[in-house]
Coordinates of C-alpha atoms in Angstrom, one line a residue:
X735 CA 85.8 54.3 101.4
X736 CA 87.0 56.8 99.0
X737 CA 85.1 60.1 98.3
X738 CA 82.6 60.6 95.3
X739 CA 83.1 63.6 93.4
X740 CA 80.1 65.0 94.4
X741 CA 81.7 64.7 98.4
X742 CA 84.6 66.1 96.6
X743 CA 83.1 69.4 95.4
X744 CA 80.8 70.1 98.5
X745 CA 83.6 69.5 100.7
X746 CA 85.9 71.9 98.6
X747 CA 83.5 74.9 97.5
X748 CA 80.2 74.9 100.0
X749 CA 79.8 74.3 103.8
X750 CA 77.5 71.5 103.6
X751 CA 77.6 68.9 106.3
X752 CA 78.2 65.2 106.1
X753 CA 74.6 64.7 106.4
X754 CA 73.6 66.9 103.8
X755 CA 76.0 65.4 101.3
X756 CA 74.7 62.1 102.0
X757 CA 71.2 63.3 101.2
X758 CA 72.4 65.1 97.9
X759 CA 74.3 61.4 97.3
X760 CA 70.8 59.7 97.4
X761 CA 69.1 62.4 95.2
X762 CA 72.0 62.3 92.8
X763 CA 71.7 58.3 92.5
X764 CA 67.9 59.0 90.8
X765 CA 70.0 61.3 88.1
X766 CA 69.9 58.6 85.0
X767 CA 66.8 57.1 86.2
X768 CA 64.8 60.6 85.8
X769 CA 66.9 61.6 82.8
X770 CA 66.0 59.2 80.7
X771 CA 62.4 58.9 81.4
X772 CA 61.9 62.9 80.9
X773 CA 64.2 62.8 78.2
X774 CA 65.7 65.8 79.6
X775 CA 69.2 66.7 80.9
X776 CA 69.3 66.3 85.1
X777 CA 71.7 68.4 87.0
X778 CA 72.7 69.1 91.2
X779 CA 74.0 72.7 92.0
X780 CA 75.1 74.0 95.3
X781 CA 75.6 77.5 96.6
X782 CA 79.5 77.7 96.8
X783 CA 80.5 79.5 100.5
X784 CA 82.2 82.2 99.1
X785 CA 81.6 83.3 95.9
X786 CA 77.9 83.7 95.9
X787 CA 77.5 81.3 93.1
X788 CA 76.5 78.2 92.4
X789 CA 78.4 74.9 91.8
X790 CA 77.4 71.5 89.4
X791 CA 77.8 69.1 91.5
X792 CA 76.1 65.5 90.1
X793 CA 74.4 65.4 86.3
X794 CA 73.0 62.8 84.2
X795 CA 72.4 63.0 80.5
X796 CA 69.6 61.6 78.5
X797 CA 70.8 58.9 75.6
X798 CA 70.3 61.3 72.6
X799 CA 71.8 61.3 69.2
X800 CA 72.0 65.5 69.8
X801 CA 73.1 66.1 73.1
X802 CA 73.1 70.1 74.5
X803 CA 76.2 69.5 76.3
X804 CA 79.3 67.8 74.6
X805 CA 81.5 67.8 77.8
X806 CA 80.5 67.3 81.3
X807 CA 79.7 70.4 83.4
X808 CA 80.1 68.9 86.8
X809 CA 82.8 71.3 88.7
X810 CA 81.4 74.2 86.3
X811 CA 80.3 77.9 87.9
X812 CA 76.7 78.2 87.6
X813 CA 76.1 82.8 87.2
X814 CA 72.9 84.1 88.1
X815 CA 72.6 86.6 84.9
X816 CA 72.6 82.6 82.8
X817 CA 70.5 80.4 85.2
X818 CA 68.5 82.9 87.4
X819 CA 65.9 79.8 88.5
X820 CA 68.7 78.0 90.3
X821 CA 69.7 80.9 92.5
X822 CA 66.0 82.2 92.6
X823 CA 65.5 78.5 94.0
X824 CA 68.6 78.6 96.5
X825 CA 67.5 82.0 98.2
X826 CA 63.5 81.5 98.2
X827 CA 62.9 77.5 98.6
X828 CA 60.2 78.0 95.6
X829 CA 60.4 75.7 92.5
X830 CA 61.2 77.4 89.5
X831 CA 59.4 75.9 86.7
X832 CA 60.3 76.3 82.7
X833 CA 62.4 79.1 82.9
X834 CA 64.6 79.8 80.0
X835 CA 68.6 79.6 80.8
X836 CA 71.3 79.5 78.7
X837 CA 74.1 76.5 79.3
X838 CA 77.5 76.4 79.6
X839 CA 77.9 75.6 76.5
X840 CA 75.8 78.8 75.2
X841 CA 72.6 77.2 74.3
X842 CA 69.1 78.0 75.1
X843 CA 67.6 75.7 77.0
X844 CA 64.2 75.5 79.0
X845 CA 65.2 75.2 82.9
X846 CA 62.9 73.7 85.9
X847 CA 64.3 73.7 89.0
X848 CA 63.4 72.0 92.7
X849 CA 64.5 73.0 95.6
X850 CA 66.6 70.2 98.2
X851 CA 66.3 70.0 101.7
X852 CA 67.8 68.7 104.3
X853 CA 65.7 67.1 107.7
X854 CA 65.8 70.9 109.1
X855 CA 63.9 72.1 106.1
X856 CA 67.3 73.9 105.0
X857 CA 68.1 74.3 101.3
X858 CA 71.3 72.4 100.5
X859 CA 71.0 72.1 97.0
X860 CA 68.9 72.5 94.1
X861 CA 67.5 69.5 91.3
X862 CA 67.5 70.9 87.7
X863 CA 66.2 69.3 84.6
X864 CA 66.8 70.9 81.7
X865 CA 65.4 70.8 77.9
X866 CA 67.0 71.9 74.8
X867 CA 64.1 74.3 73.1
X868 CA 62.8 73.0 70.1
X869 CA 62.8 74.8 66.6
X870 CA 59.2 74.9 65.8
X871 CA 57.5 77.0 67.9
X872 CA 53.6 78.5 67.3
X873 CA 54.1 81.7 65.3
X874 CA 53.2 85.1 66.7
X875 CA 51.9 88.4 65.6
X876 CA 55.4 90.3 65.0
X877 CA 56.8 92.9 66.9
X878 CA 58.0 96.5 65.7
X879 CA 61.4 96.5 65.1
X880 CA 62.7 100.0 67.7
X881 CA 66.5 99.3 67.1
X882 CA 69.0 97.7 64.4
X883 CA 69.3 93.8 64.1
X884 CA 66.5 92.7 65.9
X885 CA 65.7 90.1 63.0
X886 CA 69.4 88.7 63.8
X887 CA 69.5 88.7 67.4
X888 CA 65.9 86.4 66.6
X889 CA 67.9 84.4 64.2
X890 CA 71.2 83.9 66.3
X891 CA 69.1 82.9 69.5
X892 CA 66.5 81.1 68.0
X893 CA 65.2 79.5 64.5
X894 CA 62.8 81.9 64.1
X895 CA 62.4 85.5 64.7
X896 CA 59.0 85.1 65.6
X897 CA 60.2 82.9 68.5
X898 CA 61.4 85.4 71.2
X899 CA 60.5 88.8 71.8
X900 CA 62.7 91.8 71.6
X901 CA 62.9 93.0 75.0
X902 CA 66.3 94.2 75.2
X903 CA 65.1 96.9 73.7
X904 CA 63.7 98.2 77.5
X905 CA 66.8 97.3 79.6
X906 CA 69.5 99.6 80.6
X907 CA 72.0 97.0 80.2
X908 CA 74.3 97.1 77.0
X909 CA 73.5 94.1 74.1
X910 CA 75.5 93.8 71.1
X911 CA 75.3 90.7 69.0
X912 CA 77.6 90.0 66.4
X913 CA 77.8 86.8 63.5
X914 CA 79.9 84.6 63.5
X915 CA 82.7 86.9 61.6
X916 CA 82.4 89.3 64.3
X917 CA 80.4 91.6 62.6
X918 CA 78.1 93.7 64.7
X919 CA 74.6 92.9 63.6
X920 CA 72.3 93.7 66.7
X921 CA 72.7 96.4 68.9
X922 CA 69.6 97.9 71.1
X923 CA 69.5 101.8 71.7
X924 CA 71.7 101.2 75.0
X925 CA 73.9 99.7 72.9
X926 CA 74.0 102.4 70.4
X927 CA 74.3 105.1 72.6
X928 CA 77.0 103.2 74.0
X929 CA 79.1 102.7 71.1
X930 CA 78.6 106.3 69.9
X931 CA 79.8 107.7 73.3
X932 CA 83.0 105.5 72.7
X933 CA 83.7 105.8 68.9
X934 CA 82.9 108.5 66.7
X935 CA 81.7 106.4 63.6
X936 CA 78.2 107.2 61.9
X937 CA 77.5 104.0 60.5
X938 CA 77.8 101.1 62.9
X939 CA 75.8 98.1 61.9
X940 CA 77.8 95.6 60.6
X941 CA 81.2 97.0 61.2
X942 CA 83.9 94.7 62.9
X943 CA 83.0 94.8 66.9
X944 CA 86.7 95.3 67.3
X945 CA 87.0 98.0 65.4
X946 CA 83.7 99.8 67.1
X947 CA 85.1 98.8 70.8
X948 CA 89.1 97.4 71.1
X949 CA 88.6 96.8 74.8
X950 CA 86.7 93.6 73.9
X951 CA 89.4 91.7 72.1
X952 CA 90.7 90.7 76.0
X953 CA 87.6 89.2 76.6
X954 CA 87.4 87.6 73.3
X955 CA 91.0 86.1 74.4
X956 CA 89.4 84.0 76.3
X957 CA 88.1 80.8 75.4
X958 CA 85.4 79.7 77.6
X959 CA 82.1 79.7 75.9
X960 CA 80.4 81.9 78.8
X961 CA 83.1 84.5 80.2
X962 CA 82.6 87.3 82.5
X963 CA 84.7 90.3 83.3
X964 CA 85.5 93.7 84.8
X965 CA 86.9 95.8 82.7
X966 CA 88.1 99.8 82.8
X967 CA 87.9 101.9 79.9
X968 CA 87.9 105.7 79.4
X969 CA 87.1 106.3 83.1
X970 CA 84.3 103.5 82.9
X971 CA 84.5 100.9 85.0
X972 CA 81.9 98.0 82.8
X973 CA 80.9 94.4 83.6
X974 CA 81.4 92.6 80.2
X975 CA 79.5 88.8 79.5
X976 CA 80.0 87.3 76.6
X977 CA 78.3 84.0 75.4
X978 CA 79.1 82.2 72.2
X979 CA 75.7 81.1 70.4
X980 CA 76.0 78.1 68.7
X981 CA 73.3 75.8 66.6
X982 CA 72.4 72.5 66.8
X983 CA 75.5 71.1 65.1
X984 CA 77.7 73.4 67.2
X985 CA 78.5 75.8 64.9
X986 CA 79.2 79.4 66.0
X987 CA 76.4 81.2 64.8
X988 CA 77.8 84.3 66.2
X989 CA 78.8 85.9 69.7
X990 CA 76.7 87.3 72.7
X991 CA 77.6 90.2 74.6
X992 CA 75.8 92.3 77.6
X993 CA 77.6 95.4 79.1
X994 CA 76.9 97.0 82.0
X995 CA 78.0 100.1 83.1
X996 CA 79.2 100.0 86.8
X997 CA 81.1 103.5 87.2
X998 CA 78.8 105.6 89.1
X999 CA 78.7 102.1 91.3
X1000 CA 82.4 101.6 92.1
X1001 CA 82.0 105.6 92.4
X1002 CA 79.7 105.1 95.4
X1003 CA 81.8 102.7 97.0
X1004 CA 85.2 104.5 96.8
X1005 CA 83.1 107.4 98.4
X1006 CA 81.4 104.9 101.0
X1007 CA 85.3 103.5 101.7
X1008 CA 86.0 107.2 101.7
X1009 CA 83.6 107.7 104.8
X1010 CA 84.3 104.4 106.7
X1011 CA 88.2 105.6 106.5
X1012 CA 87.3 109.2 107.7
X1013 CA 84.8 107.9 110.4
X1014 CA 87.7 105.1 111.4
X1015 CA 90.0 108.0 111.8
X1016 CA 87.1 110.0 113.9
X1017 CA 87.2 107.4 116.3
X1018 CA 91.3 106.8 116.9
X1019 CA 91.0 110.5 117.4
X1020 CA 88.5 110.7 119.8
X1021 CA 90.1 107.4 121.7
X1022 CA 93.5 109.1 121.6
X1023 CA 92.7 111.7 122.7
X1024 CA 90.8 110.5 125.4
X1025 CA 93.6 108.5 126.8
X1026 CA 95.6 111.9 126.8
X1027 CA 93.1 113.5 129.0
X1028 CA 93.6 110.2 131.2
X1029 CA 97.4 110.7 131.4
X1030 CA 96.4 114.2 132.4
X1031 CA 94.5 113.1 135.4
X1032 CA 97.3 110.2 136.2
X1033 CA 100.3 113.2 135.8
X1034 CA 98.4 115.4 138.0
X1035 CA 97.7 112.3 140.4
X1036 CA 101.9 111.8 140.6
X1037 CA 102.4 115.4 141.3
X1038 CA 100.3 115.2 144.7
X1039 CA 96.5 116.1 145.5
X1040 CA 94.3 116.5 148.6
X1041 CA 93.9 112.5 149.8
X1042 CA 89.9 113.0 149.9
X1043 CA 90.4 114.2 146.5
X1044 CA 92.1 110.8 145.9
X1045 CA 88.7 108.6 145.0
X1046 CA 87.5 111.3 143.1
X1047 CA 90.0 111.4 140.3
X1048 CA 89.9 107.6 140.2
X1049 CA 86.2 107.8 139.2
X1050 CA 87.0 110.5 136.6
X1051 CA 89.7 107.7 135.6
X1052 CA 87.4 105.2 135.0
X1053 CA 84.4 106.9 133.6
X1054 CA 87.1 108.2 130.8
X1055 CA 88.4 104.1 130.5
X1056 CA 85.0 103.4 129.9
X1057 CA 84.5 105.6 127.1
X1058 CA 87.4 104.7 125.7
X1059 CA 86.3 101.6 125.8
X1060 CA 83.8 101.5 123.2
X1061 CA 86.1 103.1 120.6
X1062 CA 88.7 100.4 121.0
X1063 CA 86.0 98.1 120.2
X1064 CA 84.6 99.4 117.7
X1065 CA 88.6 100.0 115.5
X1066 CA 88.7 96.2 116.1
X1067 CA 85.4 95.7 114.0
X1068 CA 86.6 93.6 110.8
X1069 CA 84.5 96.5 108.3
X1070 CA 85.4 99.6 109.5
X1071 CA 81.7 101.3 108.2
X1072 CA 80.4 99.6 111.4
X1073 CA 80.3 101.1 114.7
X1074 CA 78.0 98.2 116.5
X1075 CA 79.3 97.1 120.0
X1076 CA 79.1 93.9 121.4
X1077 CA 77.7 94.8 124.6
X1078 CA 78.7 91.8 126.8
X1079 CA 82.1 92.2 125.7
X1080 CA 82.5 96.1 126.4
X1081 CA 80.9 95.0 129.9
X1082 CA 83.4 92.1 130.4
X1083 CA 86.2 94.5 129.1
X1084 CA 85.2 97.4 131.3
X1085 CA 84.6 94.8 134.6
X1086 CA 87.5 93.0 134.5
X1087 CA 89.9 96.4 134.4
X1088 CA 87.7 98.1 137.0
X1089 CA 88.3 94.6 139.5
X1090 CA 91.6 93.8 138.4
X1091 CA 92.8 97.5 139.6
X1092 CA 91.4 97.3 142.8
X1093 CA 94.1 95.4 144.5
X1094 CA 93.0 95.6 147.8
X1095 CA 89.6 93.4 147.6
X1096 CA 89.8 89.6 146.6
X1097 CA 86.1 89.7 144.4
X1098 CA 84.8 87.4 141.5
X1099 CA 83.7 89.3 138.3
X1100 CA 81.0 87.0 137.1
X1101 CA 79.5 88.0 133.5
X1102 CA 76.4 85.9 132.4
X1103 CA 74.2 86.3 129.0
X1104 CA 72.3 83.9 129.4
X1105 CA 72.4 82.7 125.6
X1106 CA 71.9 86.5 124.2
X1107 CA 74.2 88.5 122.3
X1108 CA 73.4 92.2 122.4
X1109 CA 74.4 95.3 119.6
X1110 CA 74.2 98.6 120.7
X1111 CA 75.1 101.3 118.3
X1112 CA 78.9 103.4 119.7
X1113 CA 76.1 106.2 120.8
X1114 CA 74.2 103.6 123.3
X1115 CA 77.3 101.9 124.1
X1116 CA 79.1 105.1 125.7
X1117 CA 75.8 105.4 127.9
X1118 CA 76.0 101.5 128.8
X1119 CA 79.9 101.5 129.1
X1120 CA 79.4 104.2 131.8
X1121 CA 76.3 102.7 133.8
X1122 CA 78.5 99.5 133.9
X1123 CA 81.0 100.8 135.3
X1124 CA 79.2 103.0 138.0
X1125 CA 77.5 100.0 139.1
X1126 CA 80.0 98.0 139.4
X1127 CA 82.2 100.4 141.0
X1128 CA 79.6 101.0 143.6
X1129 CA 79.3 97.7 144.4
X1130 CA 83.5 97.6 145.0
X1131 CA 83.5 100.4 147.1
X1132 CA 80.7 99.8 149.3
X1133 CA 79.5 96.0 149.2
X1134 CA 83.1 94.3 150.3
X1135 CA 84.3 96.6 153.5
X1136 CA 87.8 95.8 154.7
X1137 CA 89.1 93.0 152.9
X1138 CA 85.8 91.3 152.9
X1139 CA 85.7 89.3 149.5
X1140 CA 82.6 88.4 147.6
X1141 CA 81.3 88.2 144.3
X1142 CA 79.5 91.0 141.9
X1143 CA 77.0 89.0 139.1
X1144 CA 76.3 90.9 135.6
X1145 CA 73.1 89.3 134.6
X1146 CA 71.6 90.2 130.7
X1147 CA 68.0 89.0 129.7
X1148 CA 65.6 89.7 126.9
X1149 CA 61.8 89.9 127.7
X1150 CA 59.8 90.9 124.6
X1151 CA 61.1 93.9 123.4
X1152 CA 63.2 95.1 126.3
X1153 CA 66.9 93.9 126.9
X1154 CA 67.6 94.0 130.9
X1155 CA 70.8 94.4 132.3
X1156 CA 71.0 93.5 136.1
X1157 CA 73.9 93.8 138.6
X1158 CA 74.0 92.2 142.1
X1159 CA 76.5 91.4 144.6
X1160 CA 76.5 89.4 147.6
X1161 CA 78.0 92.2 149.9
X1162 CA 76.6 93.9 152.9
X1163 CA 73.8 95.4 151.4
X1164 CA 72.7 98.8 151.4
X1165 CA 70.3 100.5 153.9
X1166 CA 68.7 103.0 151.0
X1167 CA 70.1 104.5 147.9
X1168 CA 71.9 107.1 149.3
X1169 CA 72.9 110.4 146.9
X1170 CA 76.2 110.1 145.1
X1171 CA 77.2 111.6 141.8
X1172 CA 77.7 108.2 140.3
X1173 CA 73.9 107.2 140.8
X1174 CA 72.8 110.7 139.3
X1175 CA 75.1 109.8 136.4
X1176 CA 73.5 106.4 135.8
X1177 CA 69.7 107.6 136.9
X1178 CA 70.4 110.0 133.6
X1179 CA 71.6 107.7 131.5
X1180 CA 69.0 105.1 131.5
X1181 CA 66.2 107.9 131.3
X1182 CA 67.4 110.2 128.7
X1183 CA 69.8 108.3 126.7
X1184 CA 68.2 105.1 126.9
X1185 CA 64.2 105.6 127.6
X1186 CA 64.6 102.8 129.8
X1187 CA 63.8 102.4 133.9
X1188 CA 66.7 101.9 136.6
X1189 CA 65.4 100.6 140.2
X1190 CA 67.0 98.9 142.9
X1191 CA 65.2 95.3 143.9
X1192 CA 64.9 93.7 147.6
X1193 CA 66.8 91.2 148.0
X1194 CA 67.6 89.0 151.5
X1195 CA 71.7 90.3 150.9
X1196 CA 73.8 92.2 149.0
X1197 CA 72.3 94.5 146.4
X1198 CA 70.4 94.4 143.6
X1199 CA 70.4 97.0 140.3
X1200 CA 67.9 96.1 137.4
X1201 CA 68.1 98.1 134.4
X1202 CA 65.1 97.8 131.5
X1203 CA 65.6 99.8 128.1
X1204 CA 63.6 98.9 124.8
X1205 CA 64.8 97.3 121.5
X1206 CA 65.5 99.8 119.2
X1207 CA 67.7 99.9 115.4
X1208 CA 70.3 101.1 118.0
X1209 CA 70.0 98.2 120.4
X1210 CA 69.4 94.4 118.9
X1211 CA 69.3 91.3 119.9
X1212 CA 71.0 88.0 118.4
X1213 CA 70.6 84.7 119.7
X1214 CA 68.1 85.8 121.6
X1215 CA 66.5 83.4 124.6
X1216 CA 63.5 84.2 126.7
X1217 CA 64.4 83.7 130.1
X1218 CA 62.1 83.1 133.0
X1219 CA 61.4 86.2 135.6
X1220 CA 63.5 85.8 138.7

């Protein structure tokens, strides 16, 4: 069975599944029905994966001597500044209901739009019918005229002037309108400011729009009827549309277009990119140079020391691997401008070095979530990084004497607004917590740094460390499951 073109375009631009695109396949079969009985044109969009936009897939067309579209838009780019209800619809699941839009094609049309949803309630797609406005409207009290060429813009987007109000006029955004000679014949007082700024000439009002701005003859270049673009000019950086307006026997009645000026924007971000490179560069310091205080400790190790000295510097060694740790996880982020740590990675990173180096015990590292996925920011991972490792290198030292081989469990849980971290072994045990730095170091931790509770539980063998700390910006959950107590 060969693929409709409606398969064809999900498949290609969204990440619908097979089940969705069967449902949209149903919907799209009650296109001509609909179309013709509403007299109105019927239309199928997606939300495309990447882009952010939406995509025509299926459309059906009412049998009308004047038809709004000439040439099928099915595979056409559907922008949010020309058909706001369909991505309204997409991102809230709410109907949009006789909204105006302009078409493909440039004309003003009146736009209601349903969401479609799949069996999980999910939005996969969104049903538009569409009207081509009439030329008669009721006539209203008119409006003061505040900048040049409001009676054109009225007559190039509608029959009558009376039939839109001028509300351009209270937008930042740039509009210039020109006829169909290219004249400039509506401009509101963004617009004039603008074109002042960039050309020095007094009179502007029906002077050639090249002449008044040059940049725009590359985006008069192109062809489409609806074209967007980014373009740089005299240190601006400015977002140009342009929309041919045509009437209702397709003749250009003159040419759309709405500027926006997006150089203190792209300033921002080359100053955020700015900080995300500096703070990148922060942390290969740091991690550099904590290796070189590692190789320190290692140099000096090779060189001789005291043997009861021995287990001492290996702590040191480990705490400073820990550390470490969460830098190298936080460079291999994909956006630099984040320094959120996977916290059951950095605990299987950290766990299997710590075991793995101790050659002289045969024990199993086992690391359990238990469905959650837990972000700490780097400051709360350097505190977790170096409980982890104290616990666990407790447990190797003094769980498995001899050769004695075992296993050490890393448990993490989620109980309302608390993430738990718990580590047991199945050792000797212990008779009491006895002193040691590496307790005082995680005791510490988990009460200053993270306003949490550290105890050690009963249990018939081995031993038992439970760690509580609360949900924070700096600690979050994902995927989170509510597990049972134990």
């Amino acid at each position: 069975m060969s693929e409709t073109t409606l398969e064809q375009l999900c498949r290609l631009y969204t990440d619908l599944t097979d089940s969705d695109i069967r449902i949209l396949e149903e919907t799209a079969k009650t296109l001509p029905m609909y179309a013709e009985l509403s007299d109105s044109y019927m239309f199928i969009d997606c939300m495309m994966k990447s882009s952010g936009q939406a995509v025509v897939v299926a459309e059906a067309l009412p049998r009308t001597p004047e038809a709004a579209y000439k040439e099928s838009v099915v595979g056409k780019i559907v922008f949010e500044t020309f058909e706001p209800g369909v991505h309204y619809s997409h991102r809230t699941g709410k109907k949009s209901i006789r909204h105006r839009a302009i078409t493909q094609e440039g004309k003003m049309v009146e736009q209601s739009v349903v969401p479609i949803r799949n069996d999980q309630h999910e939005v996969i797609g969104t049903l538009i019918m569409e009207a081509e406005i009439a030329g008669s409207f009721h006539k209203v009290n008119e409006r003061p005229n505040i900048s040049f060429g409001s009676k054109a813009l009225g007559n190039l987007l509608a029959d009558t002037f009376d039939d839109y109000p001028i509300v351009t006029d209270l937008l930042r955004e740039i509009f210039l309108v020109t006829d169909a000679e290219l004249r400039l014949v509506y401009a509101n007082p963004a617009g004039v400011r603008f074109i002042h700024e960039m050309n020095e000439a007094e009179d502007i009002q029906n002077q050639s729009i090249l002449t008044l701005l040059p940049f725009l003859a590359q985006i008069l270049d192109h062809q489409e009827e609806v074209f967007i673009s980014e373009v740089s000019v005299a240190s601006k950086t400015l977002e140009v549309k342009k929309v041919k307006m045509h009437s209702k026997t397709n003749e250009l009645k003159g040419i759309l277009f709405i500027i926006q000026d997006l150089t203190e924007l792209r300033t921002k971000e080359k100053e955020l990119l700015m900080k995300s490179v500096v703070i990148k560069e922060i942390h290969h310091r740091v991690k550099n140079n904590l290796q070189t205080v590692a190789s320190l400790l290692r140099l000096q190790m090779r060189k001789g020391f005291p043997a009861e000295s021995k287990s001492h510097f290996e702590d040191t060694l480990n705490r400073i691997f820990s550390i470490s740790s969460v830098y190298e996880m936080i460079l291999a982020n994909e956006h630099a401008d984040e320094d959120d740590v996977d916290l059951i990675k950095l605990t299987r990173k950290i766990g299997s070095t710590i075991v793995l180096n101790d050659l002289n015990q045969k024990v199993d590292l086992i690391i359990e979530p238990n469905g959650n996925k837990i972000l700490t920011s780097s400051r709360k991972a350097v505190s977790i990084a170096l409980i982890v490792n104290e616990l666990i290198q407790n447990s190797l030292k003094h769980a498995f004497p001899g050769e004695l081989s075992g296993r050490i469990h890393v448990d993490f849980f989620s109980r309302k607004k608390f993430a738990e971290l718990h580590i047991h072994d199945n050792g000797v045990g212990m008779a009491g917590a006895a002193y040691s730095l590496g307790l005082e170091i995680v005791h510490n931790l988990v009460v200053n740094d993270l306003a949490g509770e550290f105890s050690y539980k009963n249990v018939e063998s081995g031993t038992y460390a439970a760690i509580a700390f609360p949900l924070s910006p700096e600690v979050v959950i994902h995927y989170e499951k509510t597990d049972s107590d134990r």
